[in-house]
Coordinates of C-alpha atoms in Angstrom, one line a residue:
M10 CA -22.1 64.1 81.5
K11 CA -22.4 62.6 85.0
R12 CA -25.6 61.2 85.7
S13 CA -27.7 62.2 88.8
M14 CA -27.5 60.3 92.2
D15 CA -31.6 59.9 91.6
S16 CA -31.0 58.3 88.0
E17 CA -28.5 56.0 89.5
D18 CA -30.6 54.9 92.6
C19 CA -33.5 53.9 90.4
F20 CA -33.3 50.2 90.4
M21 CA -32.6 50.3 94.1
K22 CA -35.5 52.9 94.9
K23 CA -38.1 50.4 93.5
F24 CA -36.3 47.5 95.6
K25 CA -36.4 49.2 98.7
Y26 CA -39.8 50.5 98.0
Y27 CA -41.1 46.6 97.8
K28 CA -39.0 45.3 100.5
S29 CA -40.9 47.6 102.6
N30 CA -43.0 46.3 105.5
K31 CA -43.9 49.4 107.1
P32 CA -45.5 50.7 104.8
K33 CA -46.6 48.2 103.1
P34 CA -45.7 48.7 99.2
S35 CA -49.2 48.9 96.9
L36 CA -49.2 46.0 94.2
E37 CA -51.3 47.7 91.8
E38 CA -48.1 48.0 89.3
V39 CA -47.0 44.5 89.9
I40 CA -47.7 43.1 86.7
S41 CA -49.5 39.7 87.2
L42 CA -50.7 37.4 84.1
E43 CA -53.6 36.5 86.4
T44 CA -55.1 40.1 85.5
Y45 CA -55.8 41.4 82.2
K46 CA -55.5 44.6 83.8
F47 CA -51.8 44.5 82.1
A48 CA -53.1 43.0 78.3
K49 CA -51.7 45.9 76.8
E50 CA -48.0 45.2 78.3
V51 CA -47.9 42.0 77.2
E52 CA -47.7 39.8 74.0
N53 CA -49.2 35.9 73.9
I54 CA -46.6 33.7 72.5
T55 CA -46.7 31.0 69.8
F56 CA -45.2 27.9 70.8
T57 CA -42.8 26.3 68.5
V58 CA -43.7 22.5 69.4
R59 CA -47.0 21.9 70.4
H60 CA -46.7 18.8 71.3
D61 CA -43.9 16.5 73.2
S62 CA -44.2 13.1 74.2
R63 CA -42.4 13.5 77.5
T64 CA -44.7 16.2 79.2
R65 CA -47.1 13.7 81.5
A66 CA -43.7 11.9 82.5
L67 CA -42.4 15.4 83.7
G68 CA -45.3 16.7 85.3
L69 CA -46.8 18.9 83.0
H70 CA -49.6 19.3 81.0
D71 CA -49.6 19.2 77.1
I72 CA -47.9 21.9 75.6
S73 CA -50.9 23.0 73.5
N74 CA -52.6 23.9 77.0
W75 CA -49.7 26.3 77.8
K76 CA -49.8 29.9 77.8
A77 CA -46.6 32.0 77.3
V78 CA -46.2 36.0 77.0
S79 CA -43.8 38.3 76.4
L80 CA -43.1 41.8 78.1
S81 CA -43.2 44.4 75.3
R82 CA -40.8 47.1 77.9
H83 CA -38.1 43.6 78.0
P84 CA -37.6 41.9 74.6
G85 CA -36.4 38.4 75.0
F86 CA -38.3 38.2 78.7
I87 CA -41.1 35.1 78.5
I88 CA -43.6 33.6 81.3
I89 CA -44.8 30.3 80.4
K90 CA -48.0 30.7 83.2
N91 CA -48.5 27.3 85.4
P92 CA -47.9 24.1 82.9
F93 CA -47.2 22.0 85.6
T94 CA -50.0 19.5 86.9
S95 CA -50.6 19.5 90.5
L96 CA -48.6 16.4 90.8
G97 CA -46.0 17.6 88.5
Q98 CA -45.9 20.4 91.5
R99 CA -45.6 18.1 94.0
Y100 CA -43.0 15.7 92.4
W101 CA -40.8 18.6 91.6
I102 CA -40.9 20.2 95.3
R103 CA -40.1 16.8 96.5
K104 CA -37.0 16.8 94.4
C105 CA -36.0 20.6 95.2
L106 CA -36.0 19.1 98.9
E107 CA -35.6 15.5 99.0
E108 CA -32.4 15.0 96.6
Y109 CA -31.1 18.7 95.2
A110 CA -30.4 19.5 98.8
K111 CA -28.4 16.3 98.9
K112 CA -24.4 15.9 98.9
P113 CA -22.6 16.0 96.6
N114 CA -24.8 19.0 95.6
K115 CA -22.7 22.1 97.2
R116 CA -24.6 24.2 99.5
N117 CA -24.6 27.3 102.1
I118 CA -24.7 25.4 105.1
D119 CA -21.7 23.2 104.4
I120 CA -19.4 26.2 105.5
D121 CA -20.7 25.2 109.3
T122 CA -22.2 21.8 109.0
D123 CA -21.9 18.5 108.3
V124 CA -24.9 17.4 106.9
D125 CA -24.9 15.2 104.2
N126 CA -28.9 14.5 103.7
W127 CA -30.2 18.3 104.8
W128 CA -34.3 17.4 104.4
E129 CA -33.8 13.9 106.6
E130 CA -31.8 15.5 109.1
C131 CA -34.9 18.1 109.2
F132 CA -37.0 15.4 110.9
K133 CA -34.8 13.5 113.1
N134 CA -36.2 13.8 115.8
K135 CA -40.2 14.2 116.6
E136 CA -39.8 17.8 116.2
V137 CA -39.1 19.4 113.0
D138 CA -35.4 21.2 113.2
R139 CA -36.9 24.7 111.8
K140 CA -33.6 26.6 112.6
L141 CA -31.8 24.3 110.1
Q142 CA -34.6 24.2 107.6
K143 CA -34.2 27.5 107.6
K144 CA -30.3 27.5 107.5
L145 CA -30.7 26.1 103.5
R146 CA -30.7 28.7 101.0
W147 CA -29.2 27.7 98.2
A148 CA -27.7 24.2 96.8
T149 CA -25.6 24.4 93.2
L150 CA -26.1 21.5 90.8
G151 CA -23.7 19.9 87.6
Y152 CA -21.4 23.4 87.1
H153 CA -21.0 24.9 90.7
H154 CA -21.1 28.4 90.9
D155 CA -19.0 30.0 92.7
W156 CA -20.3 33.1 94.9
D157 CA -16.9 34.9 95.1
T158 CA -15.2 34.6 91.7
K159 CA -18.2 34.3 89.6
V160 CA -15.9 32.1 87.2
Y161 CA -17.5 28.4 86.8
I162 CA -14.1 25.9 86.4
E163 CA -14.1 22.7 85.1
D164 CA -12.9 21.0 88.6
N165 CA -16.1 22.4 90.1
K166 CA -19.3 20.5 88.8
G167 CA -21.1 17.5 90.1
V168 CA -23.8 15.3 87.9
F169 CA -26.6 17.6 86.6
P170 CA -29.7 15.8 87.3
A171 CA -31.1 13.8 84.4
E172 CA -34.9 14.8 84.5
L173 CA -34.3 18.3 85.4
A174 CA -32.4 18.7 82.1
E175 CA -34.9 16.9 80.5
L176 CA -37.8 18.9 81.6
C177 CA -35.6 21.9 80.5
D178 CA -35.1 20.2 76.8
V179 CA -38.9 20.1 76.4
I180 CA -38.6 23.7 77.5
A181 CA -36.2 24.8 75.5
L182 CA -38.0 22.7 72.4
S183 CA -41.4 24.2 72.8
L184 CA -39.9 28.1 72.7
G185 CA -37.4 27.0 69.7
Y186 CA -34.3 26.9 71.5
S187 CA -33.5 23.6 69.8
K188 CA -29.3 23.7 70.8
F189 CA -29.8 24.5 74.6
R190 CA -28.0 22.0 77.3
A191 CA -28.8 22.2 81.0
E192 CA -25.0 22.4 82.4
A193 CA -25.9 24.5 85.7
A194 CA -28.3 25.6 88.0
I195 CA -28.8 27.1 91.3
V196 CA -31.1 26.1 93.8
N197 CA -32.9 28.9 96.0
Y198 CA -34.8 28.6 99.1
Y199 CA -36.9 31.7 100.1
H200 CA -38.8 32.0 103.2
M201 CA -40.6 35.1 104.3
G202 CA -38.7 37.8 104.4
S203 CA -36.1 36.8 102.2
T204 CA -34.6 38.7 99.1
L205 CA -32.0 38.4 96.4
S206 CA -30.5 41.6 95.6
A207 CA -29.8 43.2 92.2
H208 CA -27.7 41.1 89.6
T209 CA -27.0 40.4 86.3
D210 CA -26.2 36.3 85.5
H211 CA -22.7 37.1 83.5
S212 CA -20.7 34.2 84.4
E213 CA -21.5 31.0 81.6
V214 CA -19.2 31.0 78.8
N215 CA -22.1 31.2 76.3
L216 CA -24.2 34.3 77.0
E217 CA -26.5 33.9 74.0
A218 CA -28.4 30.5 75.7
P219 CA -31.2 31.2 77.7
L220 CA -31.7 31.1 81.4
F221 CA -34.7 29.2 82.9
S222 CA -36.4 29.7 86.1
L223 CA -38.7 27.9 87.6
S224 CA -40.9 29.4 90.6
F225 CA -42.6 26.5 93.3
G226 CA -44.2 27.1 96.6
Q227 CA -45.0 31.0 97.5
S228 CA -45.3 34.0 95.3
A229 CA -42.8 36.6 94.7
I230 CA -42.4 39.9 93.4
F231 CA -39.4 40.0 90.4
L232 CA -37.9 43.0 89.6
L233 CA -36.5 43.3 85.9
G234 CA -34.5 46.4 84.7
G235 CA -32.1 46.8 82.2
H236 CA -28.4 46.8 81.3
E237 CA -27.8 49.5 84.1
K238 CA -29.5 50.0 87.6
S239 CA -30.2 53.8 86.2
I240 CA -33.3 51.6 84.0
E241 CA -36.6 51.7 86.6
P242 CA -37.1 47.6 86.2
S243 CA -40.7 46.2 86.0
A244 CA -42.5 44.3 88.9
I245 CA -43.8 40.9 87.8
L246 CA -45.7 38.5 89.9
L247 CA -44.0 34.8 89.7
S248 CA -46.2 32.3 91.3
S249 CA -46.3 28.5 91.7
G250 CA -45.3 26.6 88.6
D251 CA -44.7 29.7 86.6
I252 CA -41.4 29.4 84.2
A253 CA -39.5 32.1 83.5
I254 CA -37.1 32.7 80.2
M255 CA -34.2 35.3 80.3
S256 CA -32.8 35.3 76.5
K257 CA -31.4 37.8 74.2
D258 CA -31.1 41.6 75.6
A259 CA -33.0 40.4 78.9
R260 CA -30.0 37.7 79.4
L261 CA -27.7 40.6 80.8
C262 CA -30.6 42.9 82.6
Y263 CA -30.6 43.9 86.3
H264 CA -32.9 41.1 88.2
A265 CA -33.9 41.1 91.5
V266 CA -36.2 39.6 94.1
P267 CA -37.3 42.3 96.9
K268 CA -40.2 40.0 98.2
I269 CA -41.8 36.9 99.0
L270 CA -46.0 37.2 98.9
P271 CA -48.1 34.7 100.2
S272 CA -49.6 32.8 97.4
S273 CA -53.3 33.3 96.8
K274 CA -53.7 29.7 95.6
Q275 CA -52.0 26.2 96.3
P276 CA -51.7 24.7 92.8
W277 CA -50.0 22.0 94.1
N278 CA -53.0 20.8 96.0
D279 CA -55.2 21.3 93.1
P280 CA -57.1 18.1 92.0
T281 CA -58.4 19.4 88.8
S282 CA -54.6 20.0 87.4
V283 CA -53.8 16.6 88.0
E284 CA -54.0 14.8 84.9
K285 CA -55.4 11.3 84.8
T286 CA -53.1 8.6 83.3
D287 CA -52.0 5.4 83.8
E288 CA -48.7 6.4 82.7
N289 CA -45.9 6.8 85.4
F290 CA -43.4 9.5 86.0
K291 CA -40.2 8.7 84.2
Y292 CA -37.8 9.0 86.8
I293 CA -39.9 8.8 90.0
K294 CA -40.5 6.1 92.2
E295 CA -43.5 4.0 92.8
D296 CA -43.7 5.0 96.6
E297 CA -43.4 9.1 95.4
I298 CA -46.1 8.3 93.2
I299 CA -48.1 7.2 96.0
D300 CA -47.3 9.7 98.4
S301 CA -48.0 12.5 95.6
M302 CA -51.3 11.2 94.9
N303 CA -52.3 11.7 98.7
R304 CA -52.7 8.2 99.4
N305 CA -49.7 8.4 102.0
L306 CA -51.0 12.0 103.5
K307 CA -48.3 11.9 106.5
E308 CA -45.5 11.9 103.8
W309 CA -46.6 15.0 101.8
T310 CA -47.4 16.9 104.6
K311 CA -43.5 17.6 105.7
F312 CA -43.9 18.6 102.0
Q313 CA -46.9 21.2 102.0
A314 CA -46.0 22.6 105.7
Y315 CA -42.4 23.6 103.9
V316 CA -44.1 25.0 100.8
E317 CA -47.1 26.9 102.6
E318 CA -43.9 29.0 104.0
S319 CA -41.2 28.9 101.6
R320 CA -40.7 29.8 97.8
I321 CA -38.3 27.3 95.8
N322 CA -36.6 29.2 92.8
V323 CA -34.7 26.7 89.9
N324 CA -32.5 28.5 88.1
V325 CA -31.0 26.9 85.0
R326 CA -28.6 27.6 82.4
Q327 CA -26.4 26.4 79.7
V328 CA -22.3 27.1 80.4
L329 CA -20.4 26.2 77.2
N330 CA -20.4 27.0 73.7
E331 CA -22.7 24.6 71.3
N332 CA -19.8 22.6 70.1
Q333 CA -17.7 23.0 73.7
K334 CA -17.3 19.8 75.8
C335 CA -15.5 21.0 78.9
L336 CA -13.6 24.6 79.8

C-alpha cells in the first residue's frame, strides 16, 4: 500500500519546524539532559570500565564521574554528558581549528583556495579574515569521505591523528566496545544558521562498529529518526563536550541538525572543571598548556571568539572489519 505524502514527509516536517526563524520553534519537546522533564525517556548507562589511566592526559574527568544515558525510543543511541574538563575542551577546540583543518587533511575550501594552514591564514592581517573563517565547513581525517560517491578507497586516506584515536579508544572501552578502531573522521564546522540535512552514515564496510560524535562550542538540536523518513524523529539538545554514540539499531537511522543554538554555558571557561594535576597532556606542547590555562589570554581569545559563535562536531568511525587491514 502506498504511504501518504504526510507520512513520507514526517522527518522533513520536523526538520523545517526546528530550522524556522519566523516563527521561532518552541523548544518544549527538545530532550535535554540538563532537566528532569524527560526522565521517563532516558535510562542510565553503566560503564564497563570505571577507570582508565589515560583520561587526564586526554582532557577527561575520571570515568567514575561520567554520566551516560540511552533513549528508550532509540535503541543503540547513547549520550555521554560532557566528560571533558575545561582545559580538555580548550585542547580539543584548538586541535580542531589549528591542526585538523590543515593540509594534507581534505577540506571543502580546497576547491577554490590554496591555503595550507587555514587557521593561521585567518589571522595573517591585523583584522580577522571572517570570510575565510566562515568558508571552512568540513575537514576529513584518516580515510577521506567522498561526498559524491559515498565510498572509501584505499588510495584516498591520510594518517589518522593518534590523540583522537586514543580518545575514542578510551570512550569505546568505557562502553564495552573493545575492538573499535578509529579510522576515519569528519570534522564539521557549523555557524549560527548552519544546518545538516537528513542522512544516514552507511559508507563504512563495518556497519556494526559504533560511530562517535563529539560536540564543542555552541549547542545544536539533533534530530534522530528511524530507518525510514516516515518515522517521526526525536529532537535532542547536544551541548559543548557531549558525546553521542550511534550503535546497533541506531547506526543506520536518519539524523540531521536543523538548528544551532546559543549555548547557555561556556564549559570551556569553567575553572571548577579543570582538574588540578601536575601531569601534562600526552600530546600537548608546553606553550599550549600555558595558553589553555589562560596564562596567555590573548592567544586563547582567538579560539574563544570562534566558539562563541560556532559549533564544532567531530564524528569518528571505523571503516574496516575487525581482521581487515585495508580496503
